[in-house]
CSV table of C-alpha atoms in Angstrom, one decimal:
chain,number,residue,atom,x,y,z
D,236,UNK,CA,66.8,29.7,70.7
D,237,UNK,CA,63.1,29.6,70.1
D,238,UNK,CA,61.7,27.0,67.7
D,239,UNK,CA,59.8,28.1,64.5
D,240,UNK,CA,56.2,28.7,65.1
D,241,UNK,CA,55.1,26.9,61.8
D,242,UNK,CA,57.3,23.9,61.7
D,243,UNK,CA,55.8,21.3,59.3
D,244,UNK,CA,54.9,18.0,60.8
D,245,UNK,CA,55.1,14.5,59.2
D,246,UNK,CA,51.3,14.4,58.9
D,247,UNK,CA,51.1,17.7,57.0
D,248,UNK,CA,53.4,16.5,54.2
D,249,UNK,CA,51.9,13.8,52.1
D,250,UNK,CA,54.2,11.1,50.7
D,251,UNK,CA,54.9,10.5,47.1
D,252,UNK,CA,52.9,7.2,47.2
D,253,UNK,CA,49.8,9.1,48.5
D,254,UNK,CA,50.1,11.7,45.8
D,255,UNK,CA,50.3,9.1,43.1
D,256,UNK,CA,47.2,7.3,44.6
D,257,UNK,CA,45.2,10.5,44.6
D,258,UNK,CA,46.2,11.3,41.1
D,259,UNK,CA,45.3,7.8,39.9
D,260,UNK,CA,41.9,8.0,41.7
D,261,UNK,CA,41.2,11.4,40.2
D,262,UNK,CA,42.1,10.2,36.7
D,263,UNK,CA,39.7,7.3,37.1
D,264,UNK,CA,36.9,9.5,38.4
D,265,UNK,CA,37.0,11.8,35.4
D,266,UNK,CA,37.3,9.1,32.8
D,267,UNK,CA,34.3,9.7,30.4
D,268,UNK,CA,32.2,7.2,28.5
D,269,UNK,CA,30.2,7.8,25.4
D,270,UNK,CA,26.4,7.5,25.3
D,271,UNK,CA,26.8,4.5,23.0
D,272,UNK,CA,29.1,2.7,25.4
D,273,UNK,CA,26.8,3.4,28.3
D,274,UNK,CA,23.8,2.1,26.4
D,275,UNK,CA,25.8,-1.0,25.3
D,276,UNK,CA,26.7,-1.7,29.0
D,277,UNK,CA,23.0,-1.5,30.0
D,278,UNK,CA,22.0,-3.7,27.1
D,279,UNK,CA,24.6,-6.4,28.0
D,280,UNK,CA,22.9,-6.8,31.4
D,281,UNK,CA,19.6,-7.6,29.8
D,282,UNK,CA,19.8,-11.3,29.0
D,283,UNK,CA,16.4,-11.5,27.3
D,284,UNK,CA,17.3,-8.6,25.0
D,285,UNK,CA,20.6,-10.1,24.1
D,286,UNK,CA,18.9,-13.5,23.3
D,287,UNK,CA,16.4,-11.7,21.1
D,288,UNK,CA,19.3,-9.9,19.3
D,289,UNK,CA,21.1,-13.1,18.7
D,290,UNK,CA,18.0,-14.7,17.3
D,291,UNK,CA,17.5,-11.7,15.0
D,292,UNK,CA,21.1,-11.9,13.7
D,293,UNK,CA,20.6,-15.6,13.1
D,294,UNK,CA,17.4,-15.0,11.2
D,295,UNK,CA,19.1,-12.3,9.1
D,296,UNK,CA,22.0,-14.7,8.3
D,297,UNK,CA,19.6,-17.5,7.4
D,298,UNK,CA,17.6,-15.1,5.1
D,299,UNK,CA,20.8,-13.9,3.3
D,300,UNK,CA,22.3,-17.4,3.0
D,301,UNK,CA,19.0,-19.2,2.1
D,302,UNK,CA,20.3,-20.6,-1.2
D,303,UNK,CA,23.5,-21.8,0.4
D,304,UNK,CA,21.7,-23.5,3.3
D,305,UNK,CA,19.2,-25.1,0.9
D,306,UNK,CA,22.0,-26.5,-1.2
D,307,UNK,CA,23.7,-27.9,1.9
D,308,UNK,CA,20.6,-29.8,2.9
D,309,UNK,CA,20.0,-30.8,-0.7
D,310,UNK,CA,16.6,-29.3,-1.0
D,311,UNK,CA,14.9,-26.7,-3.2
D,312,UNK,CA,11.8,-24.7,-2.2
D,313,UNK,CA,10.1,-25.3,-5.6
D,314,UNK,CA,10.9,-29.0,-6.1
D,315,UNK,CA,7.9,-31.4,-5.8
D,316,UNK,CA,8.2,-34.8,-4.1
D,317,UNK,CA,5.0,-36.5,-5.1
D,318,UNK,CA,6.4,-39.9,-4.1
D,319,UNK,CA,6.2,-38.7,-0.4
D,320,UNK,CA,2.5,-37.9,-0.6
D,321,UNK,CA,-0.4,-40.2,0.1
D,322,UNK,CA,-2.3,-40.4,-3.2
D,323,UNK,CA,-5.6,-40.9,-1.4
D,324,UNK,CA,-5.5,-38.1,1.2
D,325,UNK,CA,-2.9,-35.8,-0.3
D,326,UNK,CA,-1.0,-35.7,3.0
D,327,UNK,CA,2.7,-36.6,3.6
D,328,UNK,CA,3.5,-40.2,4.3
D,329,UNK,CA,5.2,-41.0,7.6
D,330,UNK,CA,4.8,-39.3,11.0
D,331,UNK,CA,4.9,-35.6,11.8
D,332,UNK,CA,4.2,-34.4,8.3
D,333,UNK,CA,7.0,-36.5,6.7
D,334,UNK,CA,9.9,-35.2,9.0
D,335,UNK,CA,13.0,-37.2,8.3
D,336,UNK,CA,16.8,-36.9,7.9
D,337,UNK,CA,16.3,-35.7,4.3
D,338,UNK,CA,13.4,-33.4,5.0
D,339,UNK,CA,14.2,-31.7,8.3
D,340,UNK,CA,10.7,-30.2,8.8
D,341,UNK,CA,8.7,-32.5,6.6
D,342,UNK,CA,7.0,-31.8,3.3
D,343,UNK,CA,3.9,-29.9,2.2
D,344,UNK,CA,0.6,-31.7,1.5
D,345,UNK,CA,-0.3,-32.3,-2.1
D,346,UNK,CA,2.9,-30.7,-3.6
D,347,UNK,CA,5.5,-32.4,-1.4
D,348,UNK,CA,7.8,-29.4,-1.4
D,349,UNK,CA,10.3,-29.3,1.4
D,350,UNK,CA,9.1,-27.2,4.3
D,351,UNK,CA,12.5,-26.4,5.7
D,352,UNK,CA,13.6,-24.9,2.3
D,353,UNK,CA,10.4,-22.9,2.1
D,354,UNK,CA,10.7,-21.6,5.7
D,355,UNK,CA,14.2,-20.2,5.1
D,356,UNK,CA,13.2,-18.7,1.8
D,357,UNK,CA,10.1,-17.3,3.4
D,358,UNK,CA,12.3,-15.5,6.0
D,359,UNK,CA,13.7,-13.4,3.1
D,360,UNK,CA,10.3,-12.1,2.2
D,361,UNK,CA,9.3,-11.3,5.8
D,362,UNK,CA,12.5,-9.6,6.7
D,363,UNK,CA,12.7,-7.7,3.4
D,364,UNK,CA,9.3,-6.3,3.8
D,365,UNK,CA,9.8,-5.7,7.6
D,366,UNK,CA,13.1,-3.8,7.2
D,367,UNK,CA,12.4,-1.8,4.0
D,368,UNK,CA,8.9,-0.7,5.0
D,369,UNK,CA,10.3,0.4,8.4
D,370,UNK,CA,13.0,2.4,6.5
D,371,UNK,CA,10.4,4.1,4.4
D,372,UNK,CA,8.4,5.0,7.5
D,373,UNK,CA,11.4,6.2,9.4
D,374,UNK,CA,12.6,8.5,6.6
D,375,UNK,CA,9.2,10.1,6.0
D,376,UNK,CA,8.3,10.2,9.7
D,377,UNK,CA,11.6,11.8,10.7
D,378,UNK,CA,11.5,14.5,8.0
D,379,UNK,CA,7.9,15.5,8.6
D,380,UNK,CA,8.1,15.1,12.4
D,381,UNK,CA,11.1,17.4,12.6
D,382,UNK,CA,9.6,20.0,10.3
D,383,UNK,CA,6.3,20.0,12.3
D,384,UNK,CA,8.0,20.2,15.7
D,385,UNK,CA,10.7,22.8,14.7
D,386,UNK,CA,8.7,25.2,12.6
D,387,UNK,CA,5.4,24.9,14.3
D,388,UNK,CA,2.5,27.2,13.2
D,389,UNK,CA,0.6,26.2,10.0
D,390,UNK,CA,3.3,23.7,9.1
D,391,UNK,CA,2.7,21.8,12.3
D,392,UNK,CA,-1.1,22.0,11.9
D,393,UNK,CA,-1.1,20.6,8.4
D,394,UNK,CA,1.3,17.7,9.1
D,395,UNK,CA,-0.5,16.9,12.3
D,396,UNK,CA,-3.8,16.7,10.6
D,397,UNK,CA,-2.4,14.5,7.9
D,398,UNK,CA,-1.0,12.2,10.6
D,399,UNK,CA,-4.4,12.0,12.3
D,400,UNK,CA,-6.1,11.1,9.1
D,401,UNK,CA,-3.6,8.3,8.2
D,402,UNK,CA,-3.8,6.9,11.7
D,403,UNK,CA,-7.6,6.7,11.4
D,404,UNK,CA,-7.5,5.2,7.8
D,405,UNK,CA,-8.1,1.4,7.4
D,406,UNK,CA,-4.6,0.4,6.4
D,407,UNK,CA,-5.2,-3.3,5.8
D,408,UNK,CA,-8.3,-2.8,3.6
D,409,UNK,CA,-6.5,-0.1,1.5
D,410,UNK,CA,-3.5,-2.4,0.9
D,411,UNK,CA,-5.8,-5.3,-0.1
D,412,UNK,CA,-7.7,-3.1,-2.5
D,413,UNK,CA,-4.5,-1.6,-4.0
D,414,UNK,CA,-2.6,-4.8,-4.4
D,415,UNK,CA,-5.6,-6.5,-6.0
D,416,UNK,CA,-5.7,-4.0,-8.8
D,417,UNK,CA,-2.0,-3.6,-9.4
D,418,UNK,CA,-0.7,-4.6,-12.9
D,419,UNK,CA,1.7,-7.5,-13.2
D,420,UNK,CA,4.4,-5.3,-14.6
D,421,UNK,CA,5.4,-1.9,-13.3
D,422,UNK,CA,8.7,0.1,-13.3
D,423,UNK,CA,10.6,-2.8,-14.8
D,424,UNK,CA,9.3,-5.2,-12.1
D,425,UNK,CA,6.9,-8.1,-12.7
D,426,UNK,CA,4.9,-10.6,-10.8
D,427,UNK,CA,6.0,-11.0,-7.1
D,428,UNK,CA,8.4,-8.1,-7.3
D,429,UNK,CA,5.5,-5.7,-8.1
D,430,UNK,CA,3.6,-7.0,-5.1
D,431,UNK,CA,6.6,-6.7,-2.8
D,432,UNK,CA,7.3,-3.2,-4.0
D,433,UNK,CA,3.7,-2.0,-3.4
D,434,UNK,CA,3.5,-3.7,0.0
D,435,UNK,CA,6.8,-2.0,1.1
D,436,UNK,CA,5.7,1.4,0.0
D,437,UNK,CA,2.1,1.2,1.3
D,438,UNK,CA,3.1,-0.3,4.7
D,439,UNK,CA,5.8,2.2,5.1
D,440,UNK,CA,3.6,5.1,4.1
D,441,UNK,CA,0.9,4.2,6.6
D,442,UNK,CA,3.5,3.5,9.3
D,443,UNK,CA,5.3,6.9,9.2
D,444,UNK,CA,2.6,8.8,11.4
D,445,UNK,CA,3.5,6.6,14.4
D,446,UNK,CA,7.2,7.6,14.4
D,447,UNK,CA,6.3,11.1,13.1
D,448,UNK,CA,4.3,11.8,16.2
D,449,UNK,CA,7.2,10.7,18.4
D,450,UNK,CA,9.8,12.7,16.5
D,451,UNK,CA,7.5,15.8,16.6
D,452,UNK,CA,7.1,15.6,20.3
D,453,UNK,CA,10.8,15.2,20.9
D,454,UNK,CA,11.6,18.1,18.6
D,455,UNK,CA,9.1,20.3,20.4
D,456,UNK,CA,11.0,19.5,23.6
D,457,UNK,CA,14.5,19.8,22.2
D,458,UNK,CA,14.0,23.1,20.5
D,459,UNK,CA,13.5,24.8,23.8
D,460,UNK,CA,16.8,23.4,25.4
D,461,UNK,CA,19.6,25.7,26.4
D,462,UNK,CA,22.1,24.5,23.8
D,463,UNK,CA,19.6,25.3,21.0
D,464,UNK,CA,19.1,28.8,22.4
D,465,UNK,CA,22.8,29.2,22.7
D,466,UNK,CA,23.3,28.2,19.1
D,467,UNK,CA,20.6,30.7,18.1
D,468,UNK,CA,22.3,33.5,20.1
D,469,UNK,CA,25.6,32.7,18.3
D,470,UNK,CA,23.9,33.3,14.9
D,471,UNK,CA,23.4,29.6,13.9
D,472,UNK,CA,20.9,29.2,11.1
D,473,UNK,CA,17.9,26.9,11.0
D,474,UNK,CA,19.6,24.1,9.0
D,475,UNK,CA,22.6,24.1,11.3
D,476,UNK,CA,20.3,23.7,14.3
D,477,UNK,CA,18.3,21.0,12.6
D,478,UNK,CA,21.2,18.9,11.5
D,479,UNK,CA,23.8,19.6,14.2
D,480,UNK,CA,21.7,20.1,17.3
D,481,UNK,CA,18.4,18.3,16.9
D,482,UNK,CA,18.9,15.3,14.7
D,483,UNK,CA,21.8,13.8,16.7
D,484,UNK,CA,19.6,13.9,19.8
D,485,UNK,CA,16.7,12.2,17.9
D,486,UNK,CA,18.8,9.2,17.0
D,487,UNK,CA,17.9,7.2,20.2
D,488,UNK,CA,14.1,7.4,19.9
D,489,UNK,CA,14.3,6.8,16.2
D,490,UNK,CA,16.3,3.6,16.7
D,491,UNK,CA,13.9,2.4,19.4
D,492,UNK,CA,10.8,2.9,17.4
D,493,UNK,CA,12.4,1.3,14.3
D,494,UNK,CA,13.1,-1.9,16.2
D,495,UNK,CA,9.4,-1.9,17.4
D,496,UNK,CA,8.0,-1.3,13.9
D,497,UNK,CA,9.8,-4.1,12.2
D,498,UNK,CA,7.9,-7.0,13.9
D,499,UNK,CA,4.6,-5.1,13.2
D,500,UNK,CA,5.5,-4.9,9.5
D,501,UNK,CA,6.4,-8.6,9.4
D,502,UNK,CA,2.9,-9.4,10.9
D,503,UNK,CA,1.3,-7.2,8.3
D,504,UNK,CA,3.1,-9.0,5.5
D,505,UNK,CA,2.1,-12.4,6.9
D,506,UNK,CA,-1.6,-11.2,7.2
D,507,UNK,CA,-1.6,-10.0,3.6
D,508,UNK,CA,-0.1,-13.2,2.3
D,509,UNK,CA,-2.5,-15.2,4.4
D,510,UNK,CA,-5.4,-13.3,2.8
D,511,UNK,CA,-4.1,-14.0,-0.6
D,512,UNK,CA,-3.0,-10.5,-1.6
D,513,UNK,CA,0.7,-10.9,-0.7
D,514,UNK,CA,3.3,-12.8,-2.7
D,515,UNK,CA,1.9,-15.6,-4.9
D,516,UNK,CA,3.1,-19.2,-5.2
D,517,UNK,CA,5.6,-20.6,-5.9
D,518,UNK,CA,7.4,-17.8,-4.0
D,519,UNK,CA,7.6,-18.9,-0.4
D,520,UNK,CA,5.9,-16.9,2.4
D,521,UNK,CA,5.1,-17.8,5.9
D,522,UNK,CA,1.6,-16.2,5.7
D,523,UNK,CA,0.9,-18.0,2.5
D,524,UNK,CA,1.9,-21.4,4.1
D,525,UNK,CA,-0.4,-20.7,7.0
D,526,UNK,CA,-3.2,-20.0,4.5
D,527,UNK,CA,-2.6,-23.3,2.7
D,528,UNK,CA,-2.4,-25.2,6.0
D,529,UNK,CA,-6.0,-24.4,6.9
D,530,UNK,CA,-7.3,-27.4,4.8
D,531,UNK,CA,-4.9,-29.8,6.5
D,532,UNK,CA,-4.8,-28.6,10.1
D,533,UNK,CA,-6.5,-31.8,11.4
D,534,UNK,CA,-4.7,-34.4,9.1
D,535,UNK,CA,-1.2,-32.6,9.0
D,536,UNK,CA,-1.0,-30.2,12.0
D,537,UNK,CA,2.8,-29.8,11.6
D,538,UNK,CA,2.2,-27.9,8.3
D,539,UNK,CA,0.4,-25.2,10.3
D,540,UNK,CA,2.6,-25.3,13.4
D,541,UNK,CA,6.0,-24.8,11.7
D,542,UNK,CA,5.3,-21.5,9.8
D,543,UNK,CA,3.3,-20.3,12.8
D,544,UNK,CA,6.3,-20.9,15.1
D,545,UNK,CA,8.5,-19.1,12.6
D,546,UNK,CA,6.4,-16.0,12.7
D,547,UNK,CA,6.0,-16.2,16.5
D,548,UNK,CA,9.8,-16.6,17.2
D,549,UNK,CA,10.7,-13.8,14.8
D,550,UNK,CA,8.2,-11.3,16.2
D,551,UNK,CA,9.1,-12.3,19.8
D,552,UNK,CA,12.8,-11.9,19.1
D,553,UNK,CA,12.4,-8.4,17.6
D,554,UNK,CA,10.1,-7.3,20.5
D,555,UNK,CA,12.5,-8.5,23.2
D,556,UNK,CA,15.4,-6.8,21.4
D,557,UNK,CA,13.4,-3.7,20.9
D,558,UNK,CA,12.4,-3.5,24.6
D,559,UNK,CA,16.1,-4.0,25.6
D,560,UNK,CA,17.2,-1.2,23.2
D,561,UNK,CA,14.5,1.1,24.6
D,562,UNK,CA,15.6,0.5,28.2
D,563,UNK,CA,19.3,0.9,27.3
D,564,UNK,CA,18.8,4.2,25.5
D,565,UNK,CA,16.1,5.6,27.8
D,566,UNK,CA,16.5,4.0,31.2
D,567,UNK,CA,14.1,6.5,32.8
D,568,UNK,CA,11.3,5.6,30.4
D,569,UNK,CA,8.5,3.4,31.7
D,570,UNK,CA,7.4,0.3,30.0
């Protein structure tokens, strides 16, 4: 009797274990990850960015809990300690500007106010102006940038010329002139609150063209993509395309430039306070402390070093974190 021509061999029939292994491998291969998870995994590998992010979180916590921290150390930012000041020279008694167990960073010349308490309260001013002015710039820049890039034509021309004009305008001089002539009471606010309100609005207003140009360029690129054309062919309206197709894809560059704008705004606030047009005493501000320290840099250098370090560490932490976020969200972008 002749054997079958197509008799199966042992090699041709895979075992159950092999089939299970193949199935498991295939399941792992098709396992998807969200863009947020991929960005987080990239960010976790950047130790400098994570360090900057931790410092930023600590600064935010310190600013929010400033009254609690001041009470824990038993100090108040507006309490004077004249007994710790040399009556002849007006400088703190003791070494390193009066640093001690009671006054962790020493005391101010002449007034004797605790520097540690004023530093943590000054963090509230810097971060408040930095974050809120960035929020104003992002909202205005995103709206106008999307409109310019999506509609094009005369809309794009008008918005682009406005951005060019604002970018060429002397922002710092305008803020100095505006804050100097502002009334002490406005919209239910008074004193320092008026100055903070004006600084936030003006810094944010002059900052929106930077993010507006980025959003406009990204929108010009995205509106020609296949998925946008597909949405148009299916009858999608303009507002649907704007809010469902374009804006979700603009989140990454907006986040990146927001993290880069905050330290710039903090420096602007410090510069305005240093020049005397920011917040006024007794409200604590790092720039104001630097301005007061000019007269004592030789006799009490710590009074200048400490607020200067506070500004330097804050700006450096935001920049490191912003660079890490940019690399995580856009790994192909060049530095």
